[in-house]
Amino acid sequence: MFCIYCGHEIPQDGNFCPRCGRPVARQTYYRGQGPQQPWYPYYPIYEWQLGPWVGSLDVWSVFRESMTKKYKDISGRMTRAEYFRFILVFTTISILVETGAILLNWGALEDIVYYAILFIFTIPILSAGVRRLHDSGLSGMWNLLAIPSIIINFLVGPNDIGNFLLPATVVSEGLSIIHLLLCLRKSQRFTNQYGPLPDYTYYVKEK
């Protein structure tokens, strides 16, 4: 089945075209006549009319997928809800581990734990950022805005920032804020140049 407006292929059970968003024009048949086109003309479809879509996973599923199957995947898309659920888990783990290291007075081990977290999460966070930008229709190259902040984190470590790094830190944090604002952009509901909106209709949640 194909959309009569843009020609894009539509799944048999689909109600809207994944490219242009117009409702499926199902042909009707009358006795003694061939298929008839729908009587209604084209009218615009607004987002509030479409209802919810299945483009997001729960917190644990997002974290597991991002750290395993999509560890370094920079293709496709990641919804805004998915991205910030993953960032929430990363931030929570970092705070808990660092707080525990300080309270338990690990000393030199604190540096090791800090860098271990950075090494484990840097690639998944960067790849997730690329997919999040794709989801809003932006090039993944905008993810380079997050690189200076990551480099500063590696250089500074868990210790206080020295004066010689302060100007670079201010610039890197400014770029990180711009990157954050770009990641806050809404998902493009339909297929864009980076693929369709993530659909987890048949996703099987692992225990």
C-alpha atoms as one frame of an Amber mdcrd trajectory, in Angstrom:
protein
   0.000   0.000   0.000   1.290   3.435  -0.959   0.381   6.960   0.088  -1.716
   8.684  -2.579  -0.168  12.036  -1.653   3.610  11.378  -1.620   3.900   7.806
  -2.930   5.709   6.465   0.155   5.059   2.847   1.114   2.798   2.398   4.121
   2.586  -0.734   6.319  -0.619  -2.669   5.785  -1.902  -1.873   9.270  -0.715
   1.768   9.255  -3.142   4.643   9.682  -0.791   7.467   8.708   1.952   7.859
   6.119   5.370   7.693   7.876   6.773  10.323   5.488   4.156  13.060   5.070
   1.911  12.261   8.052  -1.346  12.343   6.105  -4.020   9.770   6.962  -4.165
   6.592   4.928  -6.611   6.940   2.060  -8.202   3.522   1.969 -10.030   2.734
  -1.223 -13.686   1.781  -1.036 -15.672  -0.331  -3.455 -19.235   0.037  -4.662
 -21.392  -2.501  -6.447 -20.647  -2.530 -10.136 -17.851   0.036  -9.789 -14.108
  -0.049  -9.296 -12.188   1.282  -6.311 -13.140   4.791  -5.274 -10.797   7.428
  -3.852 -11.766   8.823  -0.447 -14.229  11.663  -0.528 -12.317  13.994   1.764
  -9.664  16.415   0.420  -6.191  16.862   1.923  -6.197  18.590   5.268  -3.242
  19.308   7.594  -2.414  16.891  10.404  -1.361  18.438  13.678   0.807  16.662
  16.217  -1.822  16.814  18.941  -4.186  14.838  16.676  -1.826  11.897  16.280
  -1.695  10.694  19.870   1.291   8.979  21.526   3.881   6.949  19.658   6.109
   4.110  20.753   9.484   5.742  20.365  10.869   5.387  23.882  11.972   2.658
  26.272  11.933   2.653  30.051  14.982   3.820  32.001  16.627   0.432  32.541
  16.035  -0.747  28.947  17.499   2.482  27.562  20.586   2.132  29.736  21.117
  -1.532  28.858  20.660  -0.969  25.110  22.990   2.051  25.120  25.718   0.201
  26.993  25.510  -3.036  24.965  23.935  -3.232  21.517  24.254   0.498  20.805
  27.536   1.093  22.640  29.169   2.751  19.605  26.221   2.986  17.234  26.011
   6.409  15.567  23.365   5.473  13.011  19.662   5.903  13.421  17.869   7.989
  16.002  17.318   8.288  19.747  14.321  10.088  21.190  14.659  12.927  23.653
  13.145  10.835  26.454  15.577   7.974  25.815  18.613  10.245  25.737  17.907
  12.007  28.992  16.986   8.768  30.728  20.422   7.465  29.797  22.092  10.684
  30.981  20.112  10.470  34.230  21.445   6.973  34.911  25.014   8.021  34.067
  24.807  11.070  36.337  23.296   9.051  39.178  25.987   6.368  38.971  28.760
   8.971  38.839  27.451  10.841  41.881  26.949   7.684  43.930  30.376   6.243
  43.123  32.226   9.506  43.693  30.347  10.178  46.930  31.132   6.677  48.138
  34.821   7.139  47.279  34.961  10.360  49.303  33.052   9.013  52.310  35.103
   5.824  52.414  38.307   7.829  52.011  39.636   5.717  49.159  42.510   8.122
  48.552  44.379   7.188  45.361  41.586   4.829  44.352  39.317   7.840  43.928
  41.263   8.901  40.831  41.100   5.378  39.419  37.330   5.214  39.915  36.877
   8.650  38.340  38.794   7.763  35.191  37.175   4.322  34.989  33.733   5.947
  34.831  34.921   8.332  32.118  36.417   5.538  30.021  33.329   3.348  30.337
  30.744   6.020  29.559  32.465   8.392  27.112  31.834   6.375  23.936  28.196
   5.478  24.763  27.440   9.115  25.653  28.974  10.421  22.424  27.182   7.859
  20.260  23.899   8.544  22.067  24.407  12.267  21.454  24.813  11.660  17.717
  21.600   9.625  17.563  19.741  12.268  19.608  20.796  14.992  17.166  19.754
  12.794  14.247  16.348  12.400  15.853  15.721  16.141  15.705  17.025  16.400
  12.142  20.503  17.764  12.943  23.877  16.483  11.785  25.830  14.397  14.269
  28.748  16.792  13.758  27.105  19.091  16.290  28.121  16.489  18.860  31.675
  17.878  18.603  30.486  20.631  20.944  30.639  18.099  23.782  34.252  17.062
  23.086  36.048  19.998  24.831  34.222  19.328  28.112  35.193  15.639  28.005
  38.838  16.515  27.338  38.847  18.968  30.255  37.396  16.272  32.518  40.233
  13.923  31.575  42.880  16.615  32.105  41.554  17.939  35.384  40.572  14.696
  37.059  38.573  14.668  40.283  40.667  17.463  41.808  39.892  21.161  41.868
  40.329  23.089  38.643  43.568  25.032  38.478  43.628  28.657  37.427  45.452
  27.839  34.193  42.512  25.673  33.114  39.746  28.050  34.178  39.327  29.938
  30.830  39.272  26.671  28.880  36.758  25.259  31.336  34.443  28.244  30.902
  34.549  27.872  27.117  34.005  24.117  27.246  31.040  24.467  29.593  29.549
  27.118  27.297  29.797  24.727  24.360  28.262  21.986  26.501  25.264  24.213
  27.232  24.755  24.797  23.497  24.985  21.038  22.952  22.417  20.478  25.709
  19.995  22.935  24.103  20.347  21.127  20.769  19.636  17.809  22.482  16.464
  19.311  23.958  14.959  19.767  20.493  11.801  17.801  19.806  11.836  14.559
  17.843  10.774  14.667  14.230   7.733  12.449  14.392   8.110  10.981  10.923
  10.968   9.592   8.844  13.842  12.017   8.277  17.182  11.668   6.465  18.548
   9.557   9.334  15.763   6.998   9.350  12.355   6.444  10.924  11.389   7.282
  14.465  12.463   4.441  16.786   9.590   1.997  17.084   9.617  -0.502  19.948
   6.176  -1.965  19.350   7.601  -5.476  19.305  10.459  -4.862  21.735  10.886
  -7.735  24.168  12.070  -6.501  27.535  14.858  -8.620  28.964  14.848  -9.478
  32.642
